[in-house]
Coordinates of C-alpha atoms in Angstrom, one line a residue:
Chain A
G1 CA 94.1 113.7 109.5
I2 CA 95.4 110.3 110.5
Q3 CA 99.0 109.3 110.5
V4 CA 100.0 106.0 108.9
E5 CA 103.3 104.4 109.9
Q6 CA 104.8 101.4 108.1
S7 CA 107.6 99.1 109.2
P8 CA 110.2 98.1 108.3
P9 CA 111.1 100.7 105.7
D10 CA 113.3 98.2 103.9
L11 CA 113.4 94.5 103.9
I12 CA 115.7 92.1 102.0
L13 CA 114.8 88.4 101.8
Q14 CA 116.0 85.3 100.1
E15 CA 113.6 83.6 97.9
G16 CA 111.4 81.2 99.9
A17 CA 111.5 83.2 103.1
N18 CA 108.4 84.5 104.9
S19 CA 107.9 88.1 106.0
T20 CA 105.5 90.3 108.0
L21 CA 104.9 94.0 107.2
R22 CA 103.2 96.2 109.7
C23 CA 101.0 99.3 109.4
N24 CA 100.1 101.4 112.4
F25 CA 97.5 104.1 112.2
S26 CA 96.9 107.0 114.6
D27 CA 93.2 107.0 114.8
S28 CA 90.2 104.8 113.9
V29 CA 89.8 103.9 110.3
N30 CA 86.9 102.4 108.3
N31 CA 88.9 101.7 105.2
L32 CA 92.2 100.0 105.2
Q33 CA 93.9 98.8 102.0
W34 CA 97.2 97.2 101.1
F35 CA 98.9 97.8 97.7
H36 CA 101.9 96.5 95.9
Q37 CA 103.7 99.1 93.7
N38 CA 105.5 97.2 90.9
P39 CA 108.6 98.4 89.2
W40 CA 106.5 100.2 86.6
G41 CA 104.9 102.3 89.2
Q42 CA 101.5 100.6 89.1
L43 CA 99.5 100.3 92.4
I44 CA 98.1 96.8 92.6
N45 CA 95.3 96.2 95.1
L46 CA 96.2 93.4 97.5
F47 CA 93.6 93.6 100.2
Y48 CA 90.7 95.8 101.3
I49 CA 90.7 94.9 105.0
P50 CA 89.2 97.4 107.5
S51 CA 89.0 94.6 110.0
G52 CA 89.5 90.8 110.3
T53 CA 91.7 88.5 108.3
K54 CA 91.9 87.7 104.6
Q55 CA 94.0 85.3 102.5
N56 CA 94.9 85.3 98.8
G57 CA 97.4 82.6 97.8
R58 CA 100.7 83.2 99.5
L59 CA 99.5 86.6 100.9
S60 CA 97.3 87.2 103.9
A61 CA 96.4 90.3 105.9
T62 CA 95.0 90.9 109.3
T63 CA 93.6 94.2 110.7
V64 CA 93.0 94.7 114.4
A65 CA 90.9 97.9 114.2
T66 CA 90.6 98.3 118.0
E67 CA 94.4 98.3 118.3
R68 CA 94.9 100.4 115.2
Y69 CA 97.3 98.2 113.2
S70 CA 97.3 95.9 110.2
L71 CA 99.8 93.2 109.2
L72 CA 100.6 91.8 105.7
Y73 CA 102.1 88.4 105.6
I74 CA 104.0 87.1 102.6
S75 CA 104.9 83.4 102.7
S76 CA 107.4 81.6 100.4
S77 CA 108.5 84.9 98.8
Q78 CA 109.4 85.0 95.2
T79 CA 111.5 87.5 93.2
T80 CA 108.4 88.9 91.6
D81 CA 107.2 90.0 95.1
S82 CA 109.8 92.7 95.0
G83 CA 108.6 96.3 95.1
V84 CA 107.1 98.7 97.5
Y85 CA 104.2 97.7 99.7
F86 CA 101.9 100.5 100.9
C87 CA 99.1 100.5 103.3
A88 CA 96.5 103.3 103.3
G89 CA 93.8 104.1 105.7
K90 CA 90.8 106.4 105.7
E91 CA 89.5 108.0 108.9
T92 CA 85.9 107.8 109.9
S93 CA 85.1 111.1 108.3
G94 CA 86.1 112.4 104.9
S95 CA 87.0 110.6 101.7
R96 CA 90.8 110.6 101.5
L97 CA 93.0 107.5 101.8
T98 CA 96.2 108.4 103.7
F99 CA 99.2 106.3 102.6
G100 CA 102.1 105.2 104.7
E101 CA 105.7 105.7 103.5
G102 CA 105.9 102.1 102.2
T103 CA 108.1 99.1 102.8
Q104 CA 110.6 98.5 100.1
L105 CA 110.9 94.7 99.7
T106 CA 113.7 93.0 97.8
V107 CA 113.6 89.3 97.2
N108 CA 116.9 87.8 96.0
P109 CA 117.1 84.6 94.1
Chain B
E20 CA 88.1 92.2 85.1
P21 CA 87.1 95.9 85.1
E22 CA 89.9 98.3 85.6
V23 CA 90.6 102.0 85.8
T24 CA 92.3 103.3 82.7
Q25 CA 94.5 106.3 82.4
T26 CA 96.0 108.1 79.4
P27 CA 98.6 109.0 78.6
S28 CA 101.0 106.8 80.5
H29 CA 103.7 109.4 80.2
Q30 CA 103.5 113.1 79.4
V31 CA 106.3 115.6 79.1
T32 CA 105.4 119.2 79.1
Q33 CA 107.1 122.6 79.3
M34 CA 106.8 124.7 82.4
G35 CA 103.9 127.0 82.1
Q36 CA 101.9 124.8 79.8
E37 CA 98.5 123.4 80.6
V38 CA 98.0 119.6 80.8
I39 CA 95.0 117.4 81.0
L40 CA 95.3 113.9 82.4
R41 CA 92.5 111.5 81.5
C42 CA 90.9 108.6 83.3
V43 CA 88.1 106.2 82.6
P44 CA 86.9 104.9 85.9
I45 CA 85.2 101.5 86.4
S46 CA 81.9 101.8 84.7
N47 CA 79.5 101.4 87.6
H48 CA 81.6 103.3 90.1
L49 CA 80.2 106.6 91.5
Y50 CA 83.2 108.1 93.4
F51 CA 86.4 109.3 91.7
Y52 CA 89.7 110.4 93.1
W53 CA 93.1 111.8 92.0
Y54 CA 96.3 111.1 93.9
R55 CA 99.8 111.9 93.1
Q56 CA 103.2 110.5 94.0
I57 CA 106.4 112.5 93.7
L58 CA 109.3 110.3 92.8
G59 CA 110.5 108.4 95.8
Q60 CA 107.8 109.7 98.1
K61 CA 104.4 108.4 99.3
V62 CA 101.1 108.7 97.5
E63 CA 99.2 111.8 98.4
F64 CA 95.5 112.6 98.1
L65 CA 94.5 115.4 95.8
V66 CA 90.7 115.4 95.4
S67 CA 87.6 113.3 95.5
F68 CA 84.6 113.8 93.3
Y69 CA 81.0 112.6 93.5
N70 CA 77.7 113.6 91.8
N71 CA 79.5 116.1 89.6
E72 CA 81.1 118.0 92.3
I73 CA 84.2 118.0 94.5
S74 CA 83.5 116.4 97.8
E75 CA 86.9 116.9 99.4
K76 CA 90.3 118.4 98.3
S77 CA 93.7 118.5 99.9
E78 CA 95.8 121.5 100.6
I79 CA 97.8 120.6 97.5
F80 CA 94.8 121.0 95.3
D81 CA 95.0 124.8 94.8
D82 CA 93.6 127.0 92.0
Q83 CA 96.1 125.5 89.6
F84 CA 94.1 122.3 89.5
S85 CA 90.6 121.4 88.4
V86 CA 88.7 118.3 87.8
E87 CA 85.8 117.5 85.5
R88 CA 83.6 114.7 84.4
P89 CA 82.9 115.9 80.8
D90 CA 80.8 112.9 79.9
G91 CA 79.5 109.6 81.3
S92 CA 82.8 107.8 81.2
N93 CA 85.8 110.2 81.5
F94 CA 87.2 111.9 84.5
T95 CA 89.9 114.5 84.0
L96 CA 92.5 116.4 86.0
K97 CA 93.7 119.7 84.5
I98 CA 96.8 121.4 85.7
R99 CA 97.1 125.0 84.5
S100 CA 100.5 126.6 84.1
T101 CA 102.6 123.6 85.2
K102 CA 105.6 124.0 87.5
L103 CA 108.7 121.9 87.8
E104 CA 107.4 120.6 91.2
D105 CA 104.3 119.2 89.5
S106 CA 106.4 116.4 88.1
A107 CA 105.0 113.3 89.6
M108 CA 103.0 110.1 88.9
Y109 CA 99.3 110.9 89.0
F110 CA 96.9 108.2 89.9
C111 CA 93.2 108.1 89.2
A112 CA 91.0 105.9 91.4
S113 CA 87.3 105.0 91.7
S114 CA 85.1 103.3 94.2
Y115 CA 81.6 102.0 93.9
L116 CA 79.7 102.9 97.0
G117 CA 81.9 105.6 98.4
P118 CA 85.2 106.2 100.3
N119 CA 84.4 103.5 102.8
T120 CA 84.6 100.9 100.1
E121 CA 87.6 99.6 98.2
A122 CA 89.2 102.1 95.8
F123 CA 90.8 100.8 92.6
F124 CA 93.7 102.6 91.1
G125 CA 94.7 103.2 87.5
Q126 CA 98.2 102.5 86.2
G127 CA 99.2 106.1 86.6
T128 CA 100.3 108.9 84.3
R129 CA 103.9 110.0 84.8
L130 CA 104.1 113.8 84.3
T131 CA 107.4 115.3 83.6
V132 CA 107.6 119.1 83.6
V133 CA 110.8 120.5 81.9

């Protein structure tokens, strides 16, 4: 199966700062999703982005499928953005999403 | 907005007991999944289910586990004879047209085996 690597593993920001989270995958994917895991453990869908760029408010994501990476941008961060951000990819065959280890984001007031 | 619903949110069980985790996928979705997350670790795939049969399972999904869609709305994960290492958050997910489309996750069931 594919390997999914996320960086950085930990990130501490001051409120208002911008950040970029990266996800590298070892093989071609035809499903790529970003999630935010909140302090209660819920996985919140952020983006379904197998290729291209999408924006949703202060968040945006870009996937360059040919180069096997995806980026999640968070602008003007808020304390409520804190939590773990996961990317997950699915290789071209099969049905499983493979998750990365996550980026633990802490936004301080 | 439609969502995947899981019950219970937290279950404590004694080692060796059987547990059933329940999920109501989004109503028009056709593909269903179970994942688990051991505390502090990444989310791992367990099984996918389509057209009333398992389409893929991971090496974790051994004979201790089974899945069922007992009616038109529920999707269950049964763990027979639970072990301490089964303690984890279990997530149900569903997707509409298949694994190449967006999967939506439930809020999770935290299983604690004592």
